[in-house]
PDB file of C-alpha atoms in Angstrom:
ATOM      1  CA  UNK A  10     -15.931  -0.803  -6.267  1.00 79.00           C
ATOM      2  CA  UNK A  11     -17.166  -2.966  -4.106  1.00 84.00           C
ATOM      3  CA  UNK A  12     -16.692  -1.253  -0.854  1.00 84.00           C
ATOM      4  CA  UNK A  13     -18.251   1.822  -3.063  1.00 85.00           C
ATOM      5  CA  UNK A  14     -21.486  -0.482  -3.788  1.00 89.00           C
ATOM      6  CA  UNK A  15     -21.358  -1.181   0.330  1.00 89.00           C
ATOM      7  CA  UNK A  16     -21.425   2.282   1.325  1.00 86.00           C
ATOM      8  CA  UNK A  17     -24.335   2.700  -0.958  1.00 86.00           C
ATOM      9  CA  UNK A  18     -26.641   0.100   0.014  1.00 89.00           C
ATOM     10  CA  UNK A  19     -25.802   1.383   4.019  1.00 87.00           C
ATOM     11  CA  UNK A  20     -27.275   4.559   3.165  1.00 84.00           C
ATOM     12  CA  UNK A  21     -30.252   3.280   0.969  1.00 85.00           C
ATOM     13  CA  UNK A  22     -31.156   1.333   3.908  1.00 85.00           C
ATOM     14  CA  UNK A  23     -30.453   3.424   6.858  1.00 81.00           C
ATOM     15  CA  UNK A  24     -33.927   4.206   7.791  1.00 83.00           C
ATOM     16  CA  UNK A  25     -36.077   1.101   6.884  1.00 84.00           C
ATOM     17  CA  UNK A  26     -38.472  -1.025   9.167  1.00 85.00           C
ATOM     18  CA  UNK A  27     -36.435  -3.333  12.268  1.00 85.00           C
ATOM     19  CA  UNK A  28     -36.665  -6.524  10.874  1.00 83.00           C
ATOM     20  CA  UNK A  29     -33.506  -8.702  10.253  1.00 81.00           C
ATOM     21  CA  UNK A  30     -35.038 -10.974   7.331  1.00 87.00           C
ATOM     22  CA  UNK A  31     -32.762 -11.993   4.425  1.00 85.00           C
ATOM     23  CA  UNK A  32     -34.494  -9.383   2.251  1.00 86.00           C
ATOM     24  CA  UNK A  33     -35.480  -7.013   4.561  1.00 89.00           C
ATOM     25  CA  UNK A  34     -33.750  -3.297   3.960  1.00 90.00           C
ATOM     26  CA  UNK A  35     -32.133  -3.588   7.693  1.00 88.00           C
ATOM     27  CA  UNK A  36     -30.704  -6.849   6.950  1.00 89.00           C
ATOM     28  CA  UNK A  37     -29.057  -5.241   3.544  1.00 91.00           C
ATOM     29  CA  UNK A  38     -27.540  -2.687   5.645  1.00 90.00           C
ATOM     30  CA  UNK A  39     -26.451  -4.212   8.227  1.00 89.00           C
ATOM     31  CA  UNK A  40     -24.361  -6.623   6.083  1.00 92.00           C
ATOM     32  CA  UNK A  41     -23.203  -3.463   3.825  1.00 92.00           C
ATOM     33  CA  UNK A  42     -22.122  -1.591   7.179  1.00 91.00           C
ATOM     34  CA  UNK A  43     -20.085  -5.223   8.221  1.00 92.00           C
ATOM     35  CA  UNK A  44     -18.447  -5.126   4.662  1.00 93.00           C
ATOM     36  CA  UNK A  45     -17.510  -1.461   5.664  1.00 91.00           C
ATOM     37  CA  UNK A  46     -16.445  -2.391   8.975  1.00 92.00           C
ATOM     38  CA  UNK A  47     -13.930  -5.285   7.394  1.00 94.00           C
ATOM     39  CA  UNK A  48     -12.266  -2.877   5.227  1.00 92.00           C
ATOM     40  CA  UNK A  49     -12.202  -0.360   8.431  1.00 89.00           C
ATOM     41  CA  UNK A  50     -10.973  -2.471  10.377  1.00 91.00           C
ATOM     42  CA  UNK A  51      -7.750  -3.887   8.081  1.00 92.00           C
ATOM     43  CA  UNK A  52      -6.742  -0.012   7.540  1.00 88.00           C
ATOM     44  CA  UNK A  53      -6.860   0.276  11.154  1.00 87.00           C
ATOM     45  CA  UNK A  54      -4.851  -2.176  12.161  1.00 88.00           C
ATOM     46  CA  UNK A  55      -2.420  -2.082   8.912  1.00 88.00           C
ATOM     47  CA  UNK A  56      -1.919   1.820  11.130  1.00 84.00           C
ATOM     48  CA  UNK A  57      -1.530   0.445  14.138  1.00 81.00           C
ATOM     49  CA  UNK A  58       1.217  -2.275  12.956  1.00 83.00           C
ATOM     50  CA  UNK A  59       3.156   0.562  11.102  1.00 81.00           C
ATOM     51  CA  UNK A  60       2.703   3.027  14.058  1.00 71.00           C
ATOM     52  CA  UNK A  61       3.837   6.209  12.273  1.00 64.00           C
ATOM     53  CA  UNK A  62       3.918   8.770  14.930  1.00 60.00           C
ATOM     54  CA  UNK A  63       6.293  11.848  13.552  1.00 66.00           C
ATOM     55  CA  UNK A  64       4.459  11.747  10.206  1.00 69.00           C
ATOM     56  CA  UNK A  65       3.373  15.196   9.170  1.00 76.00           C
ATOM     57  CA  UNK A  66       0.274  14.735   8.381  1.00 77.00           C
ATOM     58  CA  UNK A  67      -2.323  12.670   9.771  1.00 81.00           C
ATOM     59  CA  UNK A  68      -5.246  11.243   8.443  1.00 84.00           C
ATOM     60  CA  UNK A  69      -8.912  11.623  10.183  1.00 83.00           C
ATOM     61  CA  UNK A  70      -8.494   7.538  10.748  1.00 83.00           C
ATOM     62  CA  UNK A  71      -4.665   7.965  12.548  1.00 85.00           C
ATOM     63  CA  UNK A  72      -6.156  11.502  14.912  1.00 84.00           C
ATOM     64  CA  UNK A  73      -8.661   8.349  15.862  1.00 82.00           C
ATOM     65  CA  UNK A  74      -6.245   6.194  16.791  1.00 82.00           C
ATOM     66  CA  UNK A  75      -3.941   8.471  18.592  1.00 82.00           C
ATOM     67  CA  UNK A  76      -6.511   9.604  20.681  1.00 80.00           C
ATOM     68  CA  UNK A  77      -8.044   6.388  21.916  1.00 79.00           C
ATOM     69  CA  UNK A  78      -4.379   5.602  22.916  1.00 77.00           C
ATOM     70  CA  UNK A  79      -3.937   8.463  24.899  1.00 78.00           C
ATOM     71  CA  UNK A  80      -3.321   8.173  28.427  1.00 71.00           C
ATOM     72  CA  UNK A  81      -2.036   4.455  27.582  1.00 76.00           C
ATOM     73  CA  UNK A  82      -6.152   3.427  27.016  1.00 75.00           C
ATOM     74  CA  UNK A  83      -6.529   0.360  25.246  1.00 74.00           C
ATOM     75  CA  UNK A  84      -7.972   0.947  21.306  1.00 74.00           C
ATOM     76  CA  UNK A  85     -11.327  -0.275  21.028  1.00 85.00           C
ATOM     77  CA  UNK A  86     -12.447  -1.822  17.321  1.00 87.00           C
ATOM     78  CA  UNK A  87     -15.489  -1.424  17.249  1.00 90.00           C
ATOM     79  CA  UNK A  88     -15.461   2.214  18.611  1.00 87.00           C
ATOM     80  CA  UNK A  89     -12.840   3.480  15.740  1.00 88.00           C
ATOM     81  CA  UNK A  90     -14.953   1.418  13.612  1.00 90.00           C
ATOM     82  CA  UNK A  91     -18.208   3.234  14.193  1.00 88.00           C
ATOM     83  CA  UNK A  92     -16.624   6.823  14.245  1.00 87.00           C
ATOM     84  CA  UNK A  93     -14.724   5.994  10.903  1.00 87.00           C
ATOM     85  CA  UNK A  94     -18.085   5.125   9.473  1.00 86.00           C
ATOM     86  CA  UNK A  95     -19.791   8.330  11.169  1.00 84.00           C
ATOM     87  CA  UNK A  96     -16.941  10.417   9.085  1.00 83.00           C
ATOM     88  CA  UNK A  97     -17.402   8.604   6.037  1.00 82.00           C
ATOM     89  CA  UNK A  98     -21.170   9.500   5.950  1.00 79.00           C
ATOM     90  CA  UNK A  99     -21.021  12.672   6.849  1.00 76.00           C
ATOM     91  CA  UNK A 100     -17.856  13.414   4.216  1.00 74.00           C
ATOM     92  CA  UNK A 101     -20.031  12.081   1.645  1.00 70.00           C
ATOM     93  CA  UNK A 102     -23.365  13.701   2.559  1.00 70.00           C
ATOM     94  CA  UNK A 103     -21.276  17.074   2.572  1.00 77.00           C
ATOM     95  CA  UNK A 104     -19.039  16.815  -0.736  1.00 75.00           C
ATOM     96  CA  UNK A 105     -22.262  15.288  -2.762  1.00 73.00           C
ATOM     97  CA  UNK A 106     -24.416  18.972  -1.039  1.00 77.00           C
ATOM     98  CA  UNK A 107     -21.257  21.069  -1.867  1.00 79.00           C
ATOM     99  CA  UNK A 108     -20.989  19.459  -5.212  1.00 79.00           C
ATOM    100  CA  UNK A 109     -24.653  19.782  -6.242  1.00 81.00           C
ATOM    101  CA  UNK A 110     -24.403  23.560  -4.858  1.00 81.00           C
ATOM    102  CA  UNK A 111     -21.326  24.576  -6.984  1.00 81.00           C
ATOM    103  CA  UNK A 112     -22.902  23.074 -10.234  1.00 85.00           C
ATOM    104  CA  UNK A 113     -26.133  25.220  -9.725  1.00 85.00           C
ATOM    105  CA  UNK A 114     -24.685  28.308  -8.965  1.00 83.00           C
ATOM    106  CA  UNK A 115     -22.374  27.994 -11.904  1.00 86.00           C
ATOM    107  CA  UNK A 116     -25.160  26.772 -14.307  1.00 67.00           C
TER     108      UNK A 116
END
């Protein structure tokens, strides 16, 4: 719930004025988007402890990981971190469309 209520309060606030005061909408985001990040970041490295590699399916978050350790490259956090939260976004800008769509063509 909470990390739902997060999420939210990222996207009411993604396009407000650039100034990080305690009430300020970019100072709600930006400590939504680091609640995000701390969830992001356990699930990433709860993957990378368990290191699953012959699964048969993979999740959008493992296909991350695998390929920033291609080639032996060192995984960077805050990278997966930002490109989790890029597919999270656009998953849920996509299903709500969809969703709204199906409803009014059915109604």
């Amino acid at each position: 719930r909470q990390l739902g209520e997060a999420f939210e309060e990222m996207i009411r606030n993604l396009f407000s004025l650039p100034i990080d005061v305690p009430f300020s909408g970019l100072y709600k985001g930006l400590k939504a988007r680091n609640v995000i990040h701390a969830k992001i970041e356990e699930n990433i490295r709860a993957k990378i402890s368990s290191q699953n590699t012959h699964a048969k399916y993979k999740d959008a978050l493992q296909l991350l990981i695998d390929h920033s350790e291609k080639n032996g490259e060192q995984v960077n956090m805050q990278e997966l971190k930002e490109s989790a939260t890029e597919l999270l976004f656009g998953g849920h800008e996509t299903t709500a469309s969809a969703a709204t769509s199906l409803v009014t063509y059915l109604g």
